[in-house]
C-alpha positions as a printed Julia matrix, in Angstrom:
226×3 Matrix{Float64}:
 -65.86    6.57  -156.77
 -64.81    4.77  -159.91
 -67.38    2.01  -160.41
 -64.6    -0.41  -161.43
 -62.36   -0.14  -158.37
 -64.22   -2.74  -156.3
 -64.12   -5.24  -159.16
 -60.33   -5.24  -159.26
 -60.01   -5.45  -155.49
 -62.53   -8.27  -155.28
 -60.75  -10.29  -157.96
 -57.43   -9.84  -156.17
 -58.95  -10.95  -152.86
 -60.41  -14.13  -154.38
 -57.1   -14.96  -156.02
 -55.35  -14.61  -152.68
 -57.8   -16.87  -150.88
 -57.81  -19.56  -153.59
 -54.01  -19.42  -153.92
 -54.12  -20.39  -157.59
 -55.69  -23.78  -156.85
 -58.81  -23.17  -158.93
 -59.62  -21.29  -162.12
 -61.71  -18.2   -161.44
 -64.67  -18.01  -163.8
 -66.77  -14.87  -163.45
 -70.52  -15.44  -163.69
 -71.63  -12.39  -165.66
 -75.4   -12.66  -165.54
 -76.89   -9.13  -165.45
 -73.41   -7.55  -165.75
 -72.92   -5.04  -168.56
 -70.21   -5.53  -171.17
 -68.14   -2.57  -169.96
 -67.72   -4.06  -166.5
 -67.04   -7.5   -167.96
 -64.31   -6.05  -170.16
 -62.81   -4.25  -167.21
 -62.66   -7.55  -165.31
 -60.97   -9.12  -168.34
 -58.41   -6.29  -168.3
 -57.67   -7.31  -164.69
 -56.55  -10.72  -165.96
 -59.79  -12.7   -165.91
 -59.57  -15.46  -168.52
 -62.95  -17.2   -168.07
 -66.5   -15.86  -167.95
 -69.85  -17.63  -167.89
 -73.32  -16.64  -169.05
 -76.59  -18.2   -167.85
 -79.08  -17.04  -170.48
 -78.83  -17.48  -174.24
 -80.54  -14.17  -175.07
 -78.26  -12.22  -172.74
 -75.17  -13.96  -174.12
 -76.16  -13.05  -177.67
 -76.86   -9.43  -176.72
 -73.4    -9.0   -175.16
 -71.42  -11.21  -177.54
 -70.09   -8.56  -179.92
 -69.32   -6.17  -177.04
 -67.05   -8.48  -175.06
 -63.29   -8.77  -175.56
 -63.68  -12.35  -176.7
 -60.13  -12.81  -177.94
 -58.88  -12.45  -174.36
 -61.32  -14.74  -172.56
 -63.02  -18.12  -172.68
 -66.8   -17.81  -172.77
 -68.68  -20.66  -171.09
 -72.41  -21.33  -170.94
 -73.23  -22.21  -167.34
 -77.03  -22.06  -167.12
 -79.81  -24.45  -168.0
 -79.74  -24.8   -171.79
 -82.93  -25.44  -173.74
 -82.51  -27.69  -176.74
 -84.17  -25.24  -179.13
 -81.52  -22.61  -178.31
 -78.43  -24.76  -178.79
 -78.05  -23.67  -182.42
 -77.59  -20.05  -181.39
 -74.53  -20.58  -179.21
 -72.51  -23.59  -180.35
 -70.26  -21.44  -182.52
 -69.95  -18.73  -179.87
 -69.01  -20.48  -176.63
 -65.84  -22.3   -175.67
 -67.59  -24.74  -173.33
 -71.07  -25.79  -172.24
 -70.91  -26.59  -168.54
 -74.5   -27.66  -168.04
 -75.09  -30.79  -170.09
 -77.8   -32.48  -168.07
 -79.45  -35.0   -170.4
 -78.83  -37.24  -173.38
 -81.44  -35.3   -175.37
 -79.48  -32.08  -174.86
 -76.23  -33.85  -175.77
 -77.83  -35.13  -178.97
 -78.87  -31.61  -179.92
 -75.4   -30.2   -179.25
 -73.88  -33.02  -181.29
 -76.24  -32.31  -184.2
 -75.54  -28.57  -184.27
 -71.78  -29.01  -183.84
 -71.71  -31.53  -186.68
 -73.35  -28.96  -188.96
 -70.54  -26.51  -188.22
 -67.79  -29.14  -188.03
 -66.72  -28.11  -184.54
 -66.07  -30.02  -181.33
 -67.66  -28.72  -178.14
 -65.98  -29.2   -174.77
 -68.65  -30.02  -172.19
 -69.13  -30.72  -168.5
 -71.73  -33.13  -167.2
 -74.06  -31.51  -164.68
 -74.64  -33.63  -161.57
 -77.63  -33.08  -159.28
 -75.64  -33.92  -156.17
 -78.48  -33.01  -153.81
 -81.23  -34.83  -155.74
 -83.21  -31.58  -155.9
 -86.38  -31.69  -157.98
 -86.01  -27.99  -158.76
 -82.6   -28.48  -160.38
 -81.41  -30.17  -163.53
 -78.66  -32.74  -163.62
 -77.83  -36.41  -163.44
 -78.18  -38.42  -160.24
 -74.73  -39.07  -158.73
 -74.97  -42.85  -159.11
 -75.7   -42.46  -162.84
 -72.61  -40.34  -163.53
 -70.39  -42.97  -165.1
 -73.07  -44.37  -167.39
 -73.99  -40.85  -168.47
 -70.38  -39.99  -169.24
 -69.94  -43.19  -171.24
 -72.97  -42.22  -173.32
 -71.59  -38.73  -173.89
 -68.21  -40.11  -174.94
 -69.76  -41.73  -178.0
 -70.63  -38.42  -179.66
 -67.78  -37.44  -182.02
 -68.41  -33.69  -181.76
 -68.51  -33.57  -177.96
 -65.52  -33.72  -175.64
 -66.16  -34.45  -171.97
 -63.84  -32.32  -169.83
 -65.25  -32.92  -166.36
 -68.17  -32.32  -164.04
 -70.16  -29.4   -162.65
 -72.72  -29.12  -159.88
 -74.76  -26.63  -157.91
 -75.16  -28.22  -154.46
 -78.22  -27.41  -152.34
 -78.15  -24.04  -150.62
 -77.76  -24.29  -146.87
 -76.89  -22.14  -143.88
 -75.02  -25.13  -142.51
 -71.47  -25.13  -143.87
 -71.08  -28.79  -142.93
 -73.86  -29.76  -145.33
 -72.27  -27.71  -148.09
 -68.87  -29.29  -147.44
 -70.33  -32.8   -147.48
 -71.8   -32.18  -150.92
 -68.49  -30.8   -152.18
 -66.71  -33.86  -150.82
 -69.24  -36.1   -152.55
 -68.69  -34.36  -155.88
 -64.92  -34.5   -155.44
 -65.07  -38.23  -154.79
 -67.19  -38.86  -157.88
 -64.77  -36.76  -159.91
 -61.7   -38.61  -158.62
 -63.3   -42.03  -159.07
 -64.0   -41.27  -162.74
 -60.58  -39.69  -163.23
 -58.83  -42.78  -161.88
 -60.69  -45.05  -164.29
 -59.23  -43.17  -167.29
 -62.25  -43.87  -169.49
 -61.87  -43.51  -173.26
 -62.66  -40.04  -174.66
 -63.37  -38.68  -171.17
 -61.06  -36.17  -169.53
 -61.5   -35.2   -165.9
 -59.72  -31.85  -166.07
 -62.44  -29.71  -164.5
 -64.55  -29.98  -161.37
 -66.71  -26.85  -161.49
 -68.18  -26.4   -158.02
 -68.33  -23.44  -155.68
 -69.87  -19.99  -156.05
 -69.66  -16.63  -154.29
 -70.85  -17.77  -150.86
 -68.97  -21.06  -150.67
 -66.01  -20.95  -153.05
 -63.44  -21.25  -150.26
 -64.97  -24.51  -149.04
 -65.22  -25.75  -152.63
 -61.53  -25.16  -153.31
 -60.58  -26.83  -150.03
 -62.54  -29.87  -151.18
 -61.2   -30.35  -154.69
 -62.8   -27.75  -156.93
 -60.69  -26.84  -159.97
 -63.03  -24.05  -161.11
 -65.23  -21.67  -159.12
 -68.05  -19.63  -160.63
 -68.09  -16.23  -158.93
 -70.6   -13.48  -159.58
 -71.79  -11.31  -156.71
 -68.51  -11.6   -154.8
 -66.89   -9.64  -157.64
 -69.69   -7.58  -159.17
 -71.9    -7.06  -156.13
 -75.53   -8.06  -155.76
 -77.42   -7.78  -159.02
 -81.07   -7.24  -159.87
 -82.07  -10.4   -161.72
 -85.56   -9.07  -162.36
 -84.4    -6.35  -164.75
C-alpha cells in the first residue's frame, strides 16, 4: 500500500469534522520531509516543528514556498538565533526573557516575528507558560517590543481521560481569548487561539479554537525516541 494514502484520507476526514472553522496545522515532529511535502501537496498550508535541531535538518527539504512553518515546542533562548529567519511564527512564547531574546535576534535581521503567548491553563509544573490570570499583563509587556507582533494565544491543556475536564480547559482558554480580543489592546491582535491536538481537536473547535495542531491523527503514531 502506498505509504501516503492514509495521510490524504486523514486530512480530508479532519477537514470534514472541523468544517473549515479552524486552521489545520500539522505537527511534523519525527515526520520525514517526503511525507511532509506530500501533506503539503494535499493542500496543507501550515506545519509546526517542536525541536530546533529537527527543524534545521528538514528546512531545505520542505516545500517552504507553499506552507507556513511555525515553531510550536518549548524554545530555549540560546537557540532562538537559529530559527528567527526561518519560521513564520513562534507559538510558544512563555516568558519575558524568551521574548527579549527573540526581539534581539529579530532586530539584528530587521524582521518582525509573529508570536503567540503560551498559557499554562492547567497550572502544570511540568509545562511552560503563563498563568491564566497573568495573561493580559504578559501581553502588554510583549506589545512593547517593536520586532514582535502578538497574534493570539496557545495552550496545551492537561491530559485527561475525562472529556469534561478537557472541555472546561478549552472553555477557559476561549474566554481568556475573547476577553482580550474585546479589549482591543494596542499592538495586540487576537487572530489565533491555538488549542486542540489529535485526541481532542473536535472539542477544541467546538469551544472556540481557530487553529488545531494535529500530528498522529494524520501521520500515525510516531517513535519519539528515534
